Every structure is written in C-alpha cells, then in structure tokens.
mmCIF file of C-alpha atoms in Angstrom:
data_model
loop_
_atom_site.group_PDB
_atom_site.id
_atom_site.type_symbol
_atom_site.label_atom_id
_atom_site.label_comp_id
_atom_site.label_asym_id
_atom_site.label_seq_id
_atom_site.Cartn_x
_atom_site.Cartn_y
_atom_site.Cartn_z
ATOM 1 C CA UNK A 1 54.014 -10.229 -183.737
ATOM 2 C CA UNK A 2 50.631 -11.631 -182.767
ATOM 3 C CA UNK A 3 47.745 -10.196 -184.731
ATOM 4 C CA UNK A 4 44.040 -10.873 -184.920
ATOM 5 C CA UNK A 5 42.136 -8.953 -187.551
ATOM 6 C CA UNK A 6 38.366 -9.108 -187.842
ATOM 7 C CA UNK A 7 36.443 -8.259 -190.982
ATOM 8 C CA UNK A 8 33.002 -8.746 -192.473
ATOM 9 C CA UNK A 9 30.912 -6.480 -190.294
ATOM 10 C CA UNK A 10 28.399 -4.045 -191.664
ATOM 11 C CA UNK A 11 24.792 -2.967 -191.764
ATOM 12 C CA UNK A 12 22.132 -5.593 -192.349
ATOM 13 C CA UNK A 13 18.376 -5.761 -191.967
ATOM 14 C CA UNK A 14 16.750 -7.911 -189.317
ATOM 15 C CA UNK A 15 16.541 -11.495 -190.501
ATOM 16 C CA UNK A 16 19.627 -11.129 -192.641
ATOM 17 C CA UNK A 17 23.037 -12.770 -192.454
ATOM 18 C CA UNK A 18 26.662 -11.786 -192.173
ATOM 19 C CA UNK A 19 29.885 -13.762 -192.137
ATOM 20 C CA UNK A 20 32.673 -12.474 -189.952
ATOM 21 C CA UNK A 21 36.284 -13.459 -190.503
ATOM 22 C CA UNK A 22 39.182 -13.471 -188.078
ATOM 23 C CA UNK A 23 42.680 -13.633 -189.525
ATOM 24 C CA UNK A 24 45.177 -14.853 -186.936
ATOM 25 C CA UNK A 25 48.944 -14.610 -187.277
ATOM 26 C CA UNK A 26 52.085 -14.706 -185.155
ATOM 27 C CA UNK A 27 51.209 -17.740 -183.062
ATOM 28 C CA UNK A 28 50.587 -21.423 -183.452
ATOM 29 C CA UNK A 29 46.899 -21.919 -184.083
ATOM 30 C CA UNK A 30 47.067 -25.462 -182.733
ATOM 31 C CA UNK A 31 47.972 -24.212 -179.235
ATOM 32 C CA UNK A 32 45.040 -21.834 -178.785
ATOM 33 C CA UNK A 33 41.313 -21.567 -178.625
ATOM 34 C CA UNK A 34 39.752 -18.794 -180.679
ATOM 35 C CA UNK A 35 36.612 -17.125 -179.431
ATOM 36 C CA UNK A 36 34.132 -14.640 -180.814
ATOM 37 C CA UNK A 37 32.804 -11.980 -178.470
ATOM 38 C CA UNK A 38 30.700 -8.878 -178.770
ATOM 39 C CA UNK A 39 30.110 -5.737 -176.833
ATOM 40 C CA UNK A 40 27.241 -3.329 -177.260
ATOM 41 C CA UNK A 41 27.341 0.222 -175.895
ATOM 42 C CA UNK A 42 26.660 0.232 -172.168
ATOM 43 C CA UNK A 43 26.789 -3.540 -171.910
ATOM 44 C CA UNK A 44 29.394 -6.029 -170.784
ATOM 45 C CA UNK A 45 31.422 -8.039 -173.247
ATOM 46 C CA UNK A 46 29.645 -11.277 -174.106
ATOM 47 C CA UNK A 47 31.096 -14.596 -175.241
ATOM 48 C CA UNK A 48 29.409 -15.973 -178.367
ATOM 49 C CA UNK A 49 31.304 -18.939 -179.709
ATOM 50 C CA UNK A 50 34.658 -20.618 -179.469
ATOM 51 C CA UNK A 51 36.613 -23.197 -181.397
ATOM 52 C CA UNK A 52 39.673 -25.028 -180.185
ATOM 53 C CA UNK A 53 42.684 -25.184 -182.464
ATOM 54 C CA UNK A 54 43.891 -28.081 -180.332
ATOM 55 C CA UNK A 55 41.048 -30.524 -180.804
ATOM 56 C CA UNK A 56 38.267 -28.813 -182.726
ATOM 57 C CA UNK A 57 35.940 -28.470 -179.731
ATOM 58 C CA UNK A 58 33.156 -25.965 -180.396
ATOM 59 C CA UNK A 59 31.095 -24.136 -177.798
ATOM 60 C CA UNK A 60 28.260 -21.670 -178.291
ATOM 61 C CA UNK A 61 26.836 -19.140 -175.907
ATOM 62 C CA UNK A 62 23.104 -19.292 -175.272
ATOM 63 C CA UNK A 63 22.207 -16.067 -177.147
ATOM 64 C CA UNK A 64 23.469 -17.420 -180.459
ATOM 65 C CA UNK A 65 22.784 -21.142 -180.361
ATOM 66 C CA UNK A 66 21.051 -22.238 -183.506
ATOM 67 C CA UNK A 67 21.710 -18.945 -185.323
ATOM 68 C CA UNK A 68 25.498 -18.578 -185.439
ATOM 69 C CA UNK A 69 28.033 -21.110 -186.675
ATOM 70 C CA UNK A 70 31.760 -21.012 -186.016
ATOM 71 C CA UNK A 71 34.311 -22.658 -188.264
ATOM 72 C CA UNK A 72 38.025 -22.548 -188.856
ATOM 73 C CA UNK A 73 40.657 -23.268 -191.424
ATOM 74 C CA UNK A 74 43.772 -24.314 -189.517
ATOM 75 C CA UNK A 75 45.858 -24.284 -192.677
ATOM 76 C CA UNK A 76 45.307 -20.553 -193.121
ATOM 77 C CA UNK A 77 44.710 -19.584 -189.455
ATOM 78 C CA UNK A 78 41.267 -18.213 -190.250
ATOM 79 C CA UNK A 79 38.204 -18.418 -188.026
ATOM 80 C CA UNK A 80 34.740 -17.559 -189.283
ATOM 81 C CA UNK A 81 31.442 -16.729 -187.657
ATOM 82 C CA UNK A 82 28.393 -17.227 -189.849
ATOM 83 C CA UNK A 83 25.547 -15.231 -188.389
ATOM 84 C CA UNK A 84 22.007 -15.923 -189.548
ATOM 85 C CA UNK A 85 18.599 -14.627 -188.487
ATOM 86 C CA UNK A 86 20.164 -11.460 -187.170
ATOM 87 C CA UNK A 87 18.158 -9.325 -184.782
ATOM 88 C CA UNK A 88 18.543 -5.684 -183.752
ATOM 89 C CA UNK A 89 19.750 -6.992 -180.378
ATOM 90 C CA UNK A 90 22.796 -8.420 -182.178
ATOM 91 C CA UNK A 91 24.047 -4.915 -182.890
ATOM 92 C CA UNK A 92 27.485 -4.608 -181.310
ATOM 93 C CA UNK A 93 31.194 -4.541 -181.963
ATOM 94 C CA UNK A 94 32.372 -8.081 -182.582
ATOM 95 C CA UNK A 95 35.817 -9.262 -181.547
ATOM 96 C CA UNK A 96 37.842 -12.394 -181.949
ATOM 97 C CA UNK A 97 40.369 -13.398 -179.323
ATOM 98 C CA UNK A 98 42.947 -16.134 -178.883
ATOM 99 C CA UNK A 99 43.491 -17.794 -175.546
ATOM 100 C CA UNK A 100 45.894 -20.410 -174.249
ATOM 101 C CA UNK A 101 44.950 -20.576 -170.566
ATOM 102 C CA UNK A 102 41.485 -22.082 -170.684
ATOM 103 C CA UNK A 103 39.397 -24.324 -172.832
ATOM 104 C CA UNK A 104 36.524 -22.975 -174.861
ATOM 105 C CA UNK A 105 33.840 -23.028 -172.175
ATOM 106 C CA UNK A 106 35.810 -20.953 -169.672
ATOM 107 C CA UNK A 107 37.184 -18.709 -172.393
ATOM 108 C CA UNK A 108 33.622 -17.759 -173.343
ATOM 109 C CA UNK A 109 32.223 -17.436 -169.847
ATOM 110 C CA UNK A 110 35.198 -15.504 -168.474
ATOM 111 C CA UNK A 111 35.455 -13.493 -171.710
ATOM 112 C CA UNK A 112 39.113 -14.324 -171.490
ATOM 113 C CA UNK A 113 41.787 -14.024 -174.159
ATOM 114 C CA UNK A 114 45.484 -13.440 -174.454
ATOM 115 C CA UNK A 115 45.217 -11.555 -177.716
ATOM 116 C CA UNK A 116 42.349 -9.512 -179.107
ATOM 117 C CA UNK A 117 41.488 -8.027 -182.444
ATOM 118 C CA UNK A 118 40.362 -4.454 -182.950
ATOM 119 C CA UNK A 119 36.758 -5.399 -183.584
ATOM 120 C CA UNK A 120 34.285 -5.065 -186.421
ATOM 121 C CA UNK A 121 30.958 -3.296 -186.146
ATOM 122 C CA UNK A 122 27.720 -5.142 -186.830
ATOM 123 C CA UNK A 123 24.538 -3.111 -187.032
ATOM 124 C CA UNK A 124 21.162 -4.776 -187.502
ATOM 125 C CA UNK A 125 18.288 -2.520 -188.467
ATOM 126 C CA UNK A 126 14.673 -3.325 -187.679
#
C-alpha cells in the first residue's frame, strides 16, 4: 500500500522556522519525484519544491526560493522541507506528493502527483 505521511506542522511566529517531514512507503523512491505543495483556504494548490528520487534534481517555486530547502534520505524514503523566515502568507495546509509521470518542474507547475499525503497544517502568526 502506498502511503505518504506528513508531519512537523504547527504554529510559529513570523520569522520563525519549521521542518516538515514526509514519510513515503509502498513504492520505489528511486522511480518517483516527491513534491511539496500547499493550499490555503480559498486559494489554489501551489507547488513549492520538488526533489527527484531518480537523479536528485531539485526545483523550487518562486514563492519559497531562498527560504525553503528540500532534502531527502533515499535510504529511509524520507523527504524534508526546511522552512525559514516564515511569513503569515505561508499559512496553509502542506502536502507531499509522489509522481512518476513528470519531472520536478512539471510536477510543481501542474501540481501533479500520483499519491498524496493527508497534509499538515502550518500557521504563521504575525
């Protein structure tokens, strides 16, 4: 059974940091790209960052460049999103997703994924 489980969300003050984790199981990490997405109430889902299990390619969306860092541990099928300099506008539910159809750039821009986690809430107070 394929599973993606996010954790690490919470409440943080503006300027603070959080580290999100995505535990992936039930599929071969090397065959997929793993992306981080978010969705705020009333807004469309937004692609943030992606890492390829195939070749390590990393892509960032414009809203998070320079503030967020994605990393992975292929041995344990974990993907992390280190989020620094958080702003109230970063408040959203954050999801990780695994995709096999596209590379990272299209996965982010099409907000595409074959499998999705349940999400973890991030709230940034001003």
